[in-house]
CSV table of C-alpha atoms in Angstrom, one decimal:
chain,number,residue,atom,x,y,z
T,1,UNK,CA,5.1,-16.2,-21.4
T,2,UNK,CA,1.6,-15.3,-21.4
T,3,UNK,CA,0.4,-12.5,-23.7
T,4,UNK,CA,-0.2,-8.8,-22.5
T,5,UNK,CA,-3.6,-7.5,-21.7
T,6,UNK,CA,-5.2,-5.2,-24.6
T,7,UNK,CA,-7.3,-2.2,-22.7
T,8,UNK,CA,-9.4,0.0,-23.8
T,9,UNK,CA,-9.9,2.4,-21.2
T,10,UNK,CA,-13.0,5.4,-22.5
T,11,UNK,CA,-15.3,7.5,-21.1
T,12,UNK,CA,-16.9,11.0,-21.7
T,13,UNK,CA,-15.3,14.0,-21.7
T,14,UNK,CA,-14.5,15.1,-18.0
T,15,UNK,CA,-14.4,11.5,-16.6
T,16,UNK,CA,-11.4,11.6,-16.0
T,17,UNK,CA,-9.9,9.1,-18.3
T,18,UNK,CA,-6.8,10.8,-19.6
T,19,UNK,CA,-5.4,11.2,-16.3
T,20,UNK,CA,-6.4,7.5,-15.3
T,21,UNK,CA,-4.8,6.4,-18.5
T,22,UNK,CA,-1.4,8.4,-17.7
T,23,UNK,CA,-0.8,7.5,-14.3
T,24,UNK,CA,-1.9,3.5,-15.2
T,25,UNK,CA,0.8,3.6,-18.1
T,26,UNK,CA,3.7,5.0,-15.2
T,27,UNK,CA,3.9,0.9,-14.9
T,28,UNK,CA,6.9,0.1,-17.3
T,29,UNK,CA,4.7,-2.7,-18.0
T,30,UNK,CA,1.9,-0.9,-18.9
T,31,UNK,CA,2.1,0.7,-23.1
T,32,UNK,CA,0.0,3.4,-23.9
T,33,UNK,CA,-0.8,3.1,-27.3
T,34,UNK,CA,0.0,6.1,-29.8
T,35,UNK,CA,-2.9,6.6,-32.3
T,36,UNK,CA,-2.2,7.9,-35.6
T,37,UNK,CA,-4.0,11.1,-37.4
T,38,UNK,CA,-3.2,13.0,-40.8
T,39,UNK,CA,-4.2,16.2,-39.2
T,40,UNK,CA,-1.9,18.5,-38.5
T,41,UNK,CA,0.2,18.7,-35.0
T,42,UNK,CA,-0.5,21.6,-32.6
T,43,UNK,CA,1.4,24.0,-30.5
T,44,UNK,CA,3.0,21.3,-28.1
T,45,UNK,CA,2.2,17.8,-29.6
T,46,UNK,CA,5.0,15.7,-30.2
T,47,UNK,CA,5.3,12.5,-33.2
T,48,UNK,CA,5.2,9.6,-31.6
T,49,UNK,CA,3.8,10.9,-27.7
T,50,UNK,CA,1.0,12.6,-28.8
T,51,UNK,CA,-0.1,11.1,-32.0
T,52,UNK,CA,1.9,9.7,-35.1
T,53,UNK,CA,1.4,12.6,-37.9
T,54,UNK,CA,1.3,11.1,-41.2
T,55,UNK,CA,0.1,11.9,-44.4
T,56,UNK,CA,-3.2,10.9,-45.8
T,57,UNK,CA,-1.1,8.7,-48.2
T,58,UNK,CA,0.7,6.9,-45.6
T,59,UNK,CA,-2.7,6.6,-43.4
T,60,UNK,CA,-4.4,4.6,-47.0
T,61,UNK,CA,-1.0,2.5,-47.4
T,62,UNK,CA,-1.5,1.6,-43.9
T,63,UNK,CA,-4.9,0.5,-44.4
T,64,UNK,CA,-4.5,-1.5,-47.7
T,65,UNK,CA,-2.1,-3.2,-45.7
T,66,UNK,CA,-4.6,-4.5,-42.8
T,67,UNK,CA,-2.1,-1.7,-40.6
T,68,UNK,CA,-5.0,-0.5,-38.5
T,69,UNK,CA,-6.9,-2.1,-36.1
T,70,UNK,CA,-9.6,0.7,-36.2
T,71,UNK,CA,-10.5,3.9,-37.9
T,72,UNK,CA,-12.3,6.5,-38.8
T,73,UNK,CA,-12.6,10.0,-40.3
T,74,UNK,CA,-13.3,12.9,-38.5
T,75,UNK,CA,-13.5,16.6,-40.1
T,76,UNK,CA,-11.7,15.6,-43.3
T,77,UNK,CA,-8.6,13.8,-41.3
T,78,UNK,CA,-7.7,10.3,-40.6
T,79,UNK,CA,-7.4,8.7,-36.6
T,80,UNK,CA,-6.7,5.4,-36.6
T,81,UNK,CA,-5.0,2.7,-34.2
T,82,UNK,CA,-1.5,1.0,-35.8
T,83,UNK,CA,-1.8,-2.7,-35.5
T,84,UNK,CA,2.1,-3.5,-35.5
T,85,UNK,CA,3.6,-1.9,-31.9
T,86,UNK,CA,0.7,-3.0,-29.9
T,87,UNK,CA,0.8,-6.3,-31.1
T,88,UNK,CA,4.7,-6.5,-30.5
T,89,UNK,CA,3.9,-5.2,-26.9
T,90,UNK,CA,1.4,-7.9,-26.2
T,91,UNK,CA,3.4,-10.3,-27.6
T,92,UNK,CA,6.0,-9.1,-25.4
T,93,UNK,CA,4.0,-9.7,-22.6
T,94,UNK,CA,3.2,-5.8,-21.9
T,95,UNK,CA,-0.2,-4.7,-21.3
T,96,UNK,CA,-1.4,-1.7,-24.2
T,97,UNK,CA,-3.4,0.3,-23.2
T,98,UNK,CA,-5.7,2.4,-26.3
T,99,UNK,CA,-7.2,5.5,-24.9
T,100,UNK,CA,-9.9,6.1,-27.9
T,101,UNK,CA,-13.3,7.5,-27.9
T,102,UNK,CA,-16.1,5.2,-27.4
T,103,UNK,CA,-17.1,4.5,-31.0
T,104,UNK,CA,-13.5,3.4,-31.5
T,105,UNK,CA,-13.7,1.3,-28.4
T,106,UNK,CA,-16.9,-0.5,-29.8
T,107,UNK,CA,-14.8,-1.4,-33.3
T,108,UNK,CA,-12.0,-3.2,-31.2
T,109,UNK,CA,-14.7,-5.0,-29.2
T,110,UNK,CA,-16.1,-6.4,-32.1
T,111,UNK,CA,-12.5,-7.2,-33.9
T,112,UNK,CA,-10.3,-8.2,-30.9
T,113,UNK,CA,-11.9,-11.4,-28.8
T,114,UNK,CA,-10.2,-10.9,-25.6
T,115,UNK,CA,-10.2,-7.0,-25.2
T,116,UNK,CA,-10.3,-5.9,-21.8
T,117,UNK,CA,-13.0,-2.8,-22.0
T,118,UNK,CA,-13.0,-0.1,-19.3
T,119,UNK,CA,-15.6,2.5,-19.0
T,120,UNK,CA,-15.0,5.2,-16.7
T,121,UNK,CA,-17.9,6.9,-15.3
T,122,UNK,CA,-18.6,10.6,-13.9
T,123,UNK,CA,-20.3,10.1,-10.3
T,124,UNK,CA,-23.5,12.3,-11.7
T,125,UNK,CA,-24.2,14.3,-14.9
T,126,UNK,CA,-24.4,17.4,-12.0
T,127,UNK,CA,-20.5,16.5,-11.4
T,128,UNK,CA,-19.7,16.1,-15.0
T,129,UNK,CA,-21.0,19.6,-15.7
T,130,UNK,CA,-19.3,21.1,-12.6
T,131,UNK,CA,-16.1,19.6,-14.1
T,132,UNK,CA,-16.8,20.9,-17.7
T,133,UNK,CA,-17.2,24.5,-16.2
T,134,UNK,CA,-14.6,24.2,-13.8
T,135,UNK,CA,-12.5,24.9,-16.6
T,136,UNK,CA,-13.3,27.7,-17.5
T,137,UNK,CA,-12.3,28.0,-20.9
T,138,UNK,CA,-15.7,26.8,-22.7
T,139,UNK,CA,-18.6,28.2,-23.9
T,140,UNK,CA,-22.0,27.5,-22.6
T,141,UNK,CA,-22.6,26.0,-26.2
T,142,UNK,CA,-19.9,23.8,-25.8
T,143,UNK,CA,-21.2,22.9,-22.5
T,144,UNK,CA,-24.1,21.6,-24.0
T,145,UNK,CA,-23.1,19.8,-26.5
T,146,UNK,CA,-20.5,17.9,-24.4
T,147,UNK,CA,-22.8,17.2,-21.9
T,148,UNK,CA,-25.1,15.9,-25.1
T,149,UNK,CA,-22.0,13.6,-25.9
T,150,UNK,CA,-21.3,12.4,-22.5
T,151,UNK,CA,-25.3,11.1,-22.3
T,152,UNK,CA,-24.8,9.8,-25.9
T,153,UNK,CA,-21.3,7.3,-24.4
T,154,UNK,CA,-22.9,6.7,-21.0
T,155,UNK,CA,-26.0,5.0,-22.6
T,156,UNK,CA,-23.2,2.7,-24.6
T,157,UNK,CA,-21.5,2.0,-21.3
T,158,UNK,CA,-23.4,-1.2,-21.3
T,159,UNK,CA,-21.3,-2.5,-24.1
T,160,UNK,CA,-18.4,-2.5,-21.7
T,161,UNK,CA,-16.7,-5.4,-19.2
T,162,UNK,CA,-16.3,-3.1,-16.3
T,163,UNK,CA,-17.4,0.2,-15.3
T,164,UNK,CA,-14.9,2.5,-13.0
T,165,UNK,CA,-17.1,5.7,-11.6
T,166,UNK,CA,-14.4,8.5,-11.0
T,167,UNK,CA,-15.3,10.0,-7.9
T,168,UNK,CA,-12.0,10.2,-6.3
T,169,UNK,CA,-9.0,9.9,-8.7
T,170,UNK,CA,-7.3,7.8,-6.2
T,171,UNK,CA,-9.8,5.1,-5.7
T,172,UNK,CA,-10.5,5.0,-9.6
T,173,UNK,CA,-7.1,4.4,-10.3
T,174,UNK,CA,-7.3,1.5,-7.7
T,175,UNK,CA,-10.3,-0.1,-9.0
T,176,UNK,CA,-8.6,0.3,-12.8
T,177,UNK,CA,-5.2,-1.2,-11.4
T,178,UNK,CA,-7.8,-3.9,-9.6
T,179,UNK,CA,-9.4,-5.2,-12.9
T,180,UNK,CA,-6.4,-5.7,-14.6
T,181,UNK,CA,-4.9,-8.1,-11.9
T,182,UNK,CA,-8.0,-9.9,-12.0
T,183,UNK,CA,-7.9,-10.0,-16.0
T,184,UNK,CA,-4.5,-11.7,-15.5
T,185,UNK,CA,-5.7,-14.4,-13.0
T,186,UNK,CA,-8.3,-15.6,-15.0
T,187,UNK,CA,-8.5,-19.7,-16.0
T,188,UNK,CA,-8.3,-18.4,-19.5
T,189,UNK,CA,-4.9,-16.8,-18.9
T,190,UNK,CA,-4.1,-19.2,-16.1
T,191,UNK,CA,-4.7,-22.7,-17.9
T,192,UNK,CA,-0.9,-22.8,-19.2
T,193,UNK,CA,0.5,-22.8,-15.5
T,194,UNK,CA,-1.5,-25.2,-14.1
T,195,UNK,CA,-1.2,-27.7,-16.7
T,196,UNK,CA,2.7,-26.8,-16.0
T,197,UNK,CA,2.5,-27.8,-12.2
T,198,UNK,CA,1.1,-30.9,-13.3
T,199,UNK,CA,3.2,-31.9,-16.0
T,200,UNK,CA,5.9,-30.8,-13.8
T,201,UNK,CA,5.2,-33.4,-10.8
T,202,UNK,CA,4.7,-36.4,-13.8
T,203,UNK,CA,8.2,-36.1,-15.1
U,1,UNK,CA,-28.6,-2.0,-3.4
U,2,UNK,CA,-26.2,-4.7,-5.0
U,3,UNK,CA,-26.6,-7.6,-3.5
U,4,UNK,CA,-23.2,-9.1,-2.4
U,5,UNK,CA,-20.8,-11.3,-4.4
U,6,UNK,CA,-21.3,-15.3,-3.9
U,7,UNK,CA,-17.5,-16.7,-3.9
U,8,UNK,CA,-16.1,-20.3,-3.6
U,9,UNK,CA,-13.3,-20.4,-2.4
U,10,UNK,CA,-11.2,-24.2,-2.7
U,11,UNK,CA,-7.5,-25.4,-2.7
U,12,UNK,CA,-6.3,-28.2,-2.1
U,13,UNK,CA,-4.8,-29.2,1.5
U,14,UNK,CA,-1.9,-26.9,1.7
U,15,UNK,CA,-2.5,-24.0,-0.8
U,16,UNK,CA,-3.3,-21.9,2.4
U,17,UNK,CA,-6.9,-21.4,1.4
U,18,UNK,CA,-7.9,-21.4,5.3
U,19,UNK,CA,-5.6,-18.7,5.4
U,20,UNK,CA,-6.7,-16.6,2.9
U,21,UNK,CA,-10.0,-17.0,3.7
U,22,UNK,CA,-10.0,-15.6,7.2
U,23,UNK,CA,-8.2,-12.9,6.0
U,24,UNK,CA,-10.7,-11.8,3.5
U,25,UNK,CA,-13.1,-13.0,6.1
U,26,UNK,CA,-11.7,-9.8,8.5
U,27,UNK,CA,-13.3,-7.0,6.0
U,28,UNK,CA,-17.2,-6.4,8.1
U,29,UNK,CA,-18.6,-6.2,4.8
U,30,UNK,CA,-17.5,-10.2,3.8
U,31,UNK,CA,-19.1,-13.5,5.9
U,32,UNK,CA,-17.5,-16.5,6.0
U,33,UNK,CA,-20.0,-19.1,5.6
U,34,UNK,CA,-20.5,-22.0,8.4
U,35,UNK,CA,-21.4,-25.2,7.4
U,36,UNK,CA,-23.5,-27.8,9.0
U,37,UNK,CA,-22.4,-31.1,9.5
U,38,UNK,CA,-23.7,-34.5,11.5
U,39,UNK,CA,-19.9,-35.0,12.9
U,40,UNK,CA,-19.6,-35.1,16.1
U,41,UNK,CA,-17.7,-31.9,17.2
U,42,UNK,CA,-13.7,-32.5,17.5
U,43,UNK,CA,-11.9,-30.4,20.6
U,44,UNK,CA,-12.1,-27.0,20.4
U,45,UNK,CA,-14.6,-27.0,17.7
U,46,UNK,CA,-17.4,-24.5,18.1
U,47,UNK,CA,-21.0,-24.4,17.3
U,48,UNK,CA,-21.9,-21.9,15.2
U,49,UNK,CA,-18.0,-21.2,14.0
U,50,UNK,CA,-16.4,-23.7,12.8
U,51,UNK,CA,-19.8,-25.6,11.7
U,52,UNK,CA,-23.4,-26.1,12.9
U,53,UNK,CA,-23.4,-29.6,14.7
U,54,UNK,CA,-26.5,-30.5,13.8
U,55,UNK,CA,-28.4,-34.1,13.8
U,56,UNK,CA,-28.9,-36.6,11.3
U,57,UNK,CA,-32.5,-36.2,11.4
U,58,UNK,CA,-32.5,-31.9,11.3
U,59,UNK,CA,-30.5,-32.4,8.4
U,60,UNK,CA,-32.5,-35.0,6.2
U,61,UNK,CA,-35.3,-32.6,7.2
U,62,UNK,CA,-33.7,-29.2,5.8
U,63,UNK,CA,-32.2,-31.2,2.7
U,64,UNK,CA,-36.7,-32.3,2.2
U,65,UNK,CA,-37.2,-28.1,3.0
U,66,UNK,CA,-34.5,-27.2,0.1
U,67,UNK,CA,-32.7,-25.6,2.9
U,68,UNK,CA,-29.3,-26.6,1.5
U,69,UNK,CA,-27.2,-25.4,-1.5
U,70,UNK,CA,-24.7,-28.6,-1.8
U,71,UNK,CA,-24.5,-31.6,0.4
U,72,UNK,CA,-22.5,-34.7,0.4
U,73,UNK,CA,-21.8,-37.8,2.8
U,74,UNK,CA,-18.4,-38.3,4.0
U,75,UNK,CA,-17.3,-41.3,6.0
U,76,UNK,CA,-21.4,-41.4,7.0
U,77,UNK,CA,-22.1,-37.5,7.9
U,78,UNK,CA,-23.5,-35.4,5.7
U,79,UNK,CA,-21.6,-31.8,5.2
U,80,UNK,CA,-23.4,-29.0,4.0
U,81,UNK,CA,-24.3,-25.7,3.0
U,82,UNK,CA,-27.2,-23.9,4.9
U,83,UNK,CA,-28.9,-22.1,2.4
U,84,UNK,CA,-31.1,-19.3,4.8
U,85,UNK,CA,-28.0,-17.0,5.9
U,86,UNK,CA,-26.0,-17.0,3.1
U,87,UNK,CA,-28.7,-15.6,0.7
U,88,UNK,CA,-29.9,-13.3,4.1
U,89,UNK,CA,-26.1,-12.1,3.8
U,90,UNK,CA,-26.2,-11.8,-0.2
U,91,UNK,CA,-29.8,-9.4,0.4
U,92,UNK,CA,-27.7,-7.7,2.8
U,93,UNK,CA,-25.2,-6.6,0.3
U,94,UNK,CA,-22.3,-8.5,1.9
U,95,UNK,CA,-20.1,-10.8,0.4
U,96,UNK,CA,-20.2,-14.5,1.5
U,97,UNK,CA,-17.7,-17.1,1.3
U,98,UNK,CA,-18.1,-20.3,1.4
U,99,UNK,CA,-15.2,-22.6,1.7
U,100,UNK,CA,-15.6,-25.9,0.9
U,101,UNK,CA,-14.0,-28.3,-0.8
U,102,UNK,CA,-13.9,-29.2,-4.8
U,103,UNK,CA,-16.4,-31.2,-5.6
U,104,UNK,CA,-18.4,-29.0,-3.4
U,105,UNK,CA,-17.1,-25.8,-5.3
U,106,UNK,CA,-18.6,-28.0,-8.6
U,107,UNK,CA,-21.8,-28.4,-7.5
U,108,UNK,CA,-22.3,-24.6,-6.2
U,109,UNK,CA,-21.1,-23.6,-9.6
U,110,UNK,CA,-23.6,-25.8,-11.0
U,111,UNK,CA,-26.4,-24.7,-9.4
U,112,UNK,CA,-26.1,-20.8,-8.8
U,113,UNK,CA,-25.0,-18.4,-12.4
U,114,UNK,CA,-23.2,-15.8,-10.5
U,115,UNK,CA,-21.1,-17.6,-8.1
U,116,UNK,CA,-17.0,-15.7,-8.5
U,117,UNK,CA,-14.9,-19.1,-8.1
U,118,UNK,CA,-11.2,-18.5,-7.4
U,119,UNK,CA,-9.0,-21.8,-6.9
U,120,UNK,CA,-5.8,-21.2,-4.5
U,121,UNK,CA,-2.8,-22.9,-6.5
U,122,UNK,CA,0.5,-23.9,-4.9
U,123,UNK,CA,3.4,-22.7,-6.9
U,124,UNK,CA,4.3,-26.7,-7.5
U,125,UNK,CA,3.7,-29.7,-6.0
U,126,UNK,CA,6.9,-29.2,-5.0
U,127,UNK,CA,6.4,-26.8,-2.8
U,128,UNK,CA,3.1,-28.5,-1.7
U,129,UNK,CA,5.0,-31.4,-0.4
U,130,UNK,CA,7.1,-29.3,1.6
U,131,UNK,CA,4.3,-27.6,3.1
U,132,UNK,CA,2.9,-30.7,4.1
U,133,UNK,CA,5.9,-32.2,5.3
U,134,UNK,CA,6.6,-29.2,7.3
U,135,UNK,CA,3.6,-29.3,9.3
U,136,UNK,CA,5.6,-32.5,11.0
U,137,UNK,CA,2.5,-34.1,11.9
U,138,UNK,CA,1.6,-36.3,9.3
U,139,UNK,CA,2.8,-39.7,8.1
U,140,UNK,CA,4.3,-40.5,5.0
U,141,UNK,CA,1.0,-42.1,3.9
U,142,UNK,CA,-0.9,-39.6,4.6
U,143,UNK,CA,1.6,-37.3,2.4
U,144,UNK,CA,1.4,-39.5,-0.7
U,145,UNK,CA,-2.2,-39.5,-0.2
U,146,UNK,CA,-2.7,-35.5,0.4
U,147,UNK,CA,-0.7,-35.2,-2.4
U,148,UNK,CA,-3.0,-37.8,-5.0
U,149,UNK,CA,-5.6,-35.6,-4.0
U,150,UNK,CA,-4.0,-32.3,-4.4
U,151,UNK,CA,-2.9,-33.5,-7.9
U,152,UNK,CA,-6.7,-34.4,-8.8
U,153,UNK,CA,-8.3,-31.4,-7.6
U,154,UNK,CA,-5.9,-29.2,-9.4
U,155,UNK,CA,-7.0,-31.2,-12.4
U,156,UNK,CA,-10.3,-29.4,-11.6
U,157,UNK,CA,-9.0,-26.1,-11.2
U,158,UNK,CA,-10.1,-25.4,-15.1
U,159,UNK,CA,-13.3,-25.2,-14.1
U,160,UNK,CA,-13.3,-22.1,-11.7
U,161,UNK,CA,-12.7,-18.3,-13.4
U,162,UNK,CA,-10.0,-17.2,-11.4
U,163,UNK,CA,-6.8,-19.3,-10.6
U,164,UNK,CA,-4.3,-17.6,-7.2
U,165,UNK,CA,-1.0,-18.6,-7.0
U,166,UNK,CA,0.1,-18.6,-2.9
U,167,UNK,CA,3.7,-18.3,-3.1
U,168,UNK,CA,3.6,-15.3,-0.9
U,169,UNK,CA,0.3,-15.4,1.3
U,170,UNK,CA,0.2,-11.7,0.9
U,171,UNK,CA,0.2,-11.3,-2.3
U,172,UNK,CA,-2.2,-14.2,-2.6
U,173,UNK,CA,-4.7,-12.3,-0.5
U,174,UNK,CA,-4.2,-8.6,-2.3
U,175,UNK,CA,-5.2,-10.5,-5.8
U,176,UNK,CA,-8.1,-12.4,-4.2
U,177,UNK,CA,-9.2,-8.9,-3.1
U,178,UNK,CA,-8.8,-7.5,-6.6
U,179,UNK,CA,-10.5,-10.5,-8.2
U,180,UNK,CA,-13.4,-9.7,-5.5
U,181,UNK,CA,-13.0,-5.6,-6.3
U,182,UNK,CA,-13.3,-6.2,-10.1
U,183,UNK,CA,-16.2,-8.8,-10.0
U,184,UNK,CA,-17.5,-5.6,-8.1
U,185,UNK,CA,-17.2,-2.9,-11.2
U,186,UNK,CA,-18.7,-5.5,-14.0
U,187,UNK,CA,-21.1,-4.1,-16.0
U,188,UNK,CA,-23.6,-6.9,-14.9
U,189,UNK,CA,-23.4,-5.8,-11.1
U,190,UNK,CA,-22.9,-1.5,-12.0
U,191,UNK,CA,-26.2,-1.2,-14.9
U,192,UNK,CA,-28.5,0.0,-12.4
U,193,UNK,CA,-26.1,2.5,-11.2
U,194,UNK,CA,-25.7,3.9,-15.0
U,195,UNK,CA,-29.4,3.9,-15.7
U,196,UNK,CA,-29.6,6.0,-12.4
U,197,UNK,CA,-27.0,8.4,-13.5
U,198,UNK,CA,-28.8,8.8,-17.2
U,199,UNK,CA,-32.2,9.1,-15.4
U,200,UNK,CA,-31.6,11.7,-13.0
U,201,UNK,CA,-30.2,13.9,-15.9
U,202,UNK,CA,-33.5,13.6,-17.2
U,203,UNK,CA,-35.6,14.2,-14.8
């Protein structure tokens, strides 16, 4: 059986991508990987749908033992990505999905060879911001500065296989769904079968 | 504007590659690509649809003016690819297909970088036997000798990025419109647009 497709799926801030991500993973095929934090869980989050929390000793056992496939630190706590489910999954033929910010996304590109790398894009910075505001719950300084993090990851959008502008949910999720089918039909994935047919009609 | 997607589109007799490709062929946006050839026209065949019926010496003179992607001489006619209206097509921004056969596939692949070349598999030479067979018309020769070929060209099949099982013509035709949506969103064909999106911000 042919391997599952590793995805990294990213984007700014008001892309879009968490809702993309969630409504991909409703295939039981489809894994959305849990990322792991020593920080601590709040009101709602759940171990094991959310995030795993750990300790900071567990997250540094983890890493001496090669346990992440990326990580970094971010205001004195650990996020990192555990190696050992996702590569059951894929082994298991599943696809994983790893919903991680950009600079994460850039760290599996460099470690993992056959990554599938997603970037979803806002339609315009104009719509980005109407999206940020739309909530209604930020500042105008936080405004800014996501809107200075969203220009930050668009100009590393380059770094990515495919790029998915968000403009209607629907479409997005159509063109996401799109690129993995196309992932799975290429030669590279592919060879095994037809070498099969062949060897098939010899025997 | 992009210009549209170059495809090749091969199989070997039986894999239902005529099919597929008038399907895909029915979007306005996608133009099946005529082919001129020195044959005589068979009954029913139309000028202009199913190939240019053009003369020996018109087509030694557009092979001296370039105006031909891949040729070759079959049985003493040359078939061949006009060059003019498929890159008219490509400026356009539509899609052309151009289905012809392997070694023609090879040759296109050779020559242009950008060319999306999907190879329509049967599920086993099996199955491709039946489908010949079921067709009633040919003889048993002919069957063997469809079937040498089938079994040489899918020895090629490595060679092309996207491999399409036709088991179910259907399905065969929603993953060759994926393959064609995904070439779509690479970041090769979509840097323009994030450049614009970046720029505008900045203006």
């Amino acid at each position: 059986m042919n391997k599952g497709l590793l995805i990294v799926l990213s984007g700014p801030s008001g892309s879009g991508k968490g809702t993309i991500n969630q409504v991909i993973a409703e295939d039981p095929n489809v894994f959305l990987s849990v990322s792991a934090t020593t920080r601590s869980p709040r009101e709602g989050e759940q171990h094991g749908q959310h995030y795993y929390f750990i300790t900071r000793e567990e997250f540094e056992d983890r890493l001496k033992q090669d346990g992440m496939l990326e990580y970094n630190e971010y205001c004195g706590n650990y996020y990192g990505t555990p190696k050992k489910e996702m590569q059951q999954r894929l082994e298991n033929g599943n696809d994983v999905i790893l919903e991680i910010d950009v600079n994460g996304a850039l760290n599996v590109m460099e470690r993992v060879d056959d990554v599938v790398s997603i970037f979803i894009m806002p339609p315009s910075l104009e719509v980005l911001e109407d999206r940020l505001r739309g909530r209604g719950t930020e500042s105008e300084e936080v405004i800014r500065q996501r809107m200075n993090e969203a220009i930050t990851e668009i100009g590393k959008a380059d770094q990515y296989d495919y790029i998915v502008v968000n403009d209607k949910l629907d479409d997005a999720i159509s063109e996401v769904r799109a690129i993995l089918s196309a992932e799975k039909h290429k030669i590279t994935r592919m060879r095994e079968f037809v070498k099969g047919v062949l060897n098939y009609g010899n025997e």
